[in-house]
Coordinates of C-alpha atoms in Angstrom, one line a residue:
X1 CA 31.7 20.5 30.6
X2 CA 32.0 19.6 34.2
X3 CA 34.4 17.1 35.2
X4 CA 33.5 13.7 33.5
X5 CA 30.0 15.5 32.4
X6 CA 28.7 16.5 29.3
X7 CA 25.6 19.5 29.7
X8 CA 24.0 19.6 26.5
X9 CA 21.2 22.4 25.8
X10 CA 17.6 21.3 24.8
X11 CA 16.9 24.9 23.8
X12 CA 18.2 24.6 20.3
X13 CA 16.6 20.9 20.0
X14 CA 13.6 21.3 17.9
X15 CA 12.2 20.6 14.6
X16 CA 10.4 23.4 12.8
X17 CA 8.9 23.1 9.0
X18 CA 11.7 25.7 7.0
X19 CA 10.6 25.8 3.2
X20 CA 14.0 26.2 2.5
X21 CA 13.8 22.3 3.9
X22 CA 11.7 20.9 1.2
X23 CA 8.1 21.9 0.2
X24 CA 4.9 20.9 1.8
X25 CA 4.4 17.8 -1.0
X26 CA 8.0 16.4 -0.5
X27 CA 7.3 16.6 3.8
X28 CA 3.6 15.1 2.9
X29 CA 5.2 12.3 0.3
X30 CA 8.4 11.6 2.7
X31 CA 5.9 10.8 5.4
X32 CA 4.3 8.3 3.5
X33 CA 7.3 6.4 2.7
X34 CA 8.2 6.1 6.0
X35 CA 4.9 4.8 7.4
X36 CA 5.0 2.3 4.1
X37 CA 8.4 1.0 4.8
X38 CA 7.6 0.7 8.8
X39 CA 4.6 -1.3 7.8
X40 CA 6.5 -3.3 5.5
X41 CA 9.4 -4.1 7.7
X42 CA 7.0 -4.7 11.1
X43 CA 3.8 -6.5 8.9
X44 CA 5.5 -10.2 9.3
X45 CA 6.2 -9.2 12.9
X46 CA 2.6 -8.9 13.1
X47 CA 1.4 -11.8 11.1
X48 CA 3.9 -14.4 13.7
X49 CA 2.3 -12.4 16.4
X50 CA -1.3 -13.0 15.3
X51 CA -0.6 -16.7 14.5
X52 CA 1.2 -17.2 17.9
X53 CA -1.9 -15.7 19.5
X54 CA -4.1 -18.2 17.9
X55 CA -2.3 -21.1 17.6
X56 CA -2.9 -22.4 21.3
X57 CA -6.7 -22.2 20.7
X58 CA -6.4 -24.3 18.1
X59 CA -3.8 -26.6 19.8
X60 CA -6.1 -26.6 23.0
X61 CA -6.6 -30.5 22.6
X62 CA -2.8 -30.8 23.1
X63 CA -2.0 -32.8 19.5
X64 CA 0.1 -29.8 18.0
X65 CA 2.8 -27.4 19.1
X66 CA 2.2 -23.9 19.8
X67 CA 5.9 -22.9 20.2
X68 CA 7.5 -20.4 18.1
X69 CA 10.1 -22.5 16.5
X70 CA 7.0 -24.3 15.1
X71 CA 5.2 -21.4 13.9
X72 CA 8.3 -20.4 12.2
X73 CA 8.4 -23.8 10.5
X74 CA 4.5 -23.6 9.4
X75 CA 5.0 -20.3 8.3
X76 CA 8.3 -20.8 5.7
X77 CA 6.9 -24.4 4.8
X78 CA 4.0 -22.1 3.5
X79 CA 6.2 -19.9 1.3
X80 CA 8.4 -16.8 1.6
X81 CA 6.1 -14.6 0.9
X82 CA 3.9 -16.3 3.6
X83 CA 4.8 -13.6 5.9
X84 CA 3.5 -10.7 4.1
X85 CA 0.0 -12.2 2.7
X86 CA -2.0 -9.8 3.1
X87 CA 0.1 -7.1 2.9
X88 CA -1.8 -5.7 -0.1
X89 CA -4.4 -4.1 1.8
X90 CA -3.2 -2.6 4.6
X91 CA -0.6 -0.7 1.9
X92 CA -4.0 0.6 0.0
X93 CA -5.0 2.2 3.7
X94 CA -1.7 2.9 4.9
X95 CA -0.3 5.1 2.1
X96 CA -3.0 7.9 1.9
X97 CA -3.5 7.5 6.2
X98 CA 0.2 8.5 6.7
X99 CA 0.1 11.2 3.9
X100 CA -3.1 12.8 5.7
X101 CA -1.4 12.5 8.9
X102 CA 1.9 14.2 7.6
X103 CA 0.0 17.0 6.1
X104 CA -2.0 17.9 8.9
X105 CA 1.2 17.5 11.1
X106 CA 3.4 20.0 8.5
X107 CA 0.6 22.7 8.6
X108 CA 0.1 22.2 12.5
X109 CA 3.3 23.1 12.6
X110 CA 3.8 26.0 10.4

């Protein structure tokens, strides 16, 4: 510590695979549950994105709004589970993608 700073070393800062840590599968299967929960949480992110990004094609004659607050609207008046149609098959890609990209990155690694 030097007078109101705080030195902190990098050199022990690293993330090494230790088997002690949990085996190959449970790094492999962990992976994948994070990637399927990211794409869960960030998919409806996605689908008012896309529909934002479209929406002032279609409103190019100027007879609809193209604002956010209206998207919102279209897509709730739709549903609740509006946001996530579609959601099916990106899970059926995303689950073995992110356990293939774990693995390799656990025996990379190692």
């Amino acid at each position: 510590r030097e007078g109101n700073r705080v030195w902190v070393s990098m050199a022990d800062d690293h993330d090494e695979w230790d088997p002690s840590q949990g085996t190959f599968v449970e790094h492999t299967i962990a992976g994948s549950c994070a990637g399927l929960a990211e794409h869960l949480v960030m998919f409806p992110v996605d689908t008012i994105k896309t529909r934002l990004q479209a929406r002032p094609a279609a409103c190019a004659s100027g007879a609809c709004d193209a604002s956010l607050t209206s998207c919102l609207r279209r897509l709730m008046s739709e549903g609740v589970c509006a946001p996530w149609r579609g959601a099916a098959t990106m899970l059926v890609g995303c689950v073995p993608a992110h356990a293939v990209y774990f693995s390799a990155y656990e025996s990379a690694k190692g």
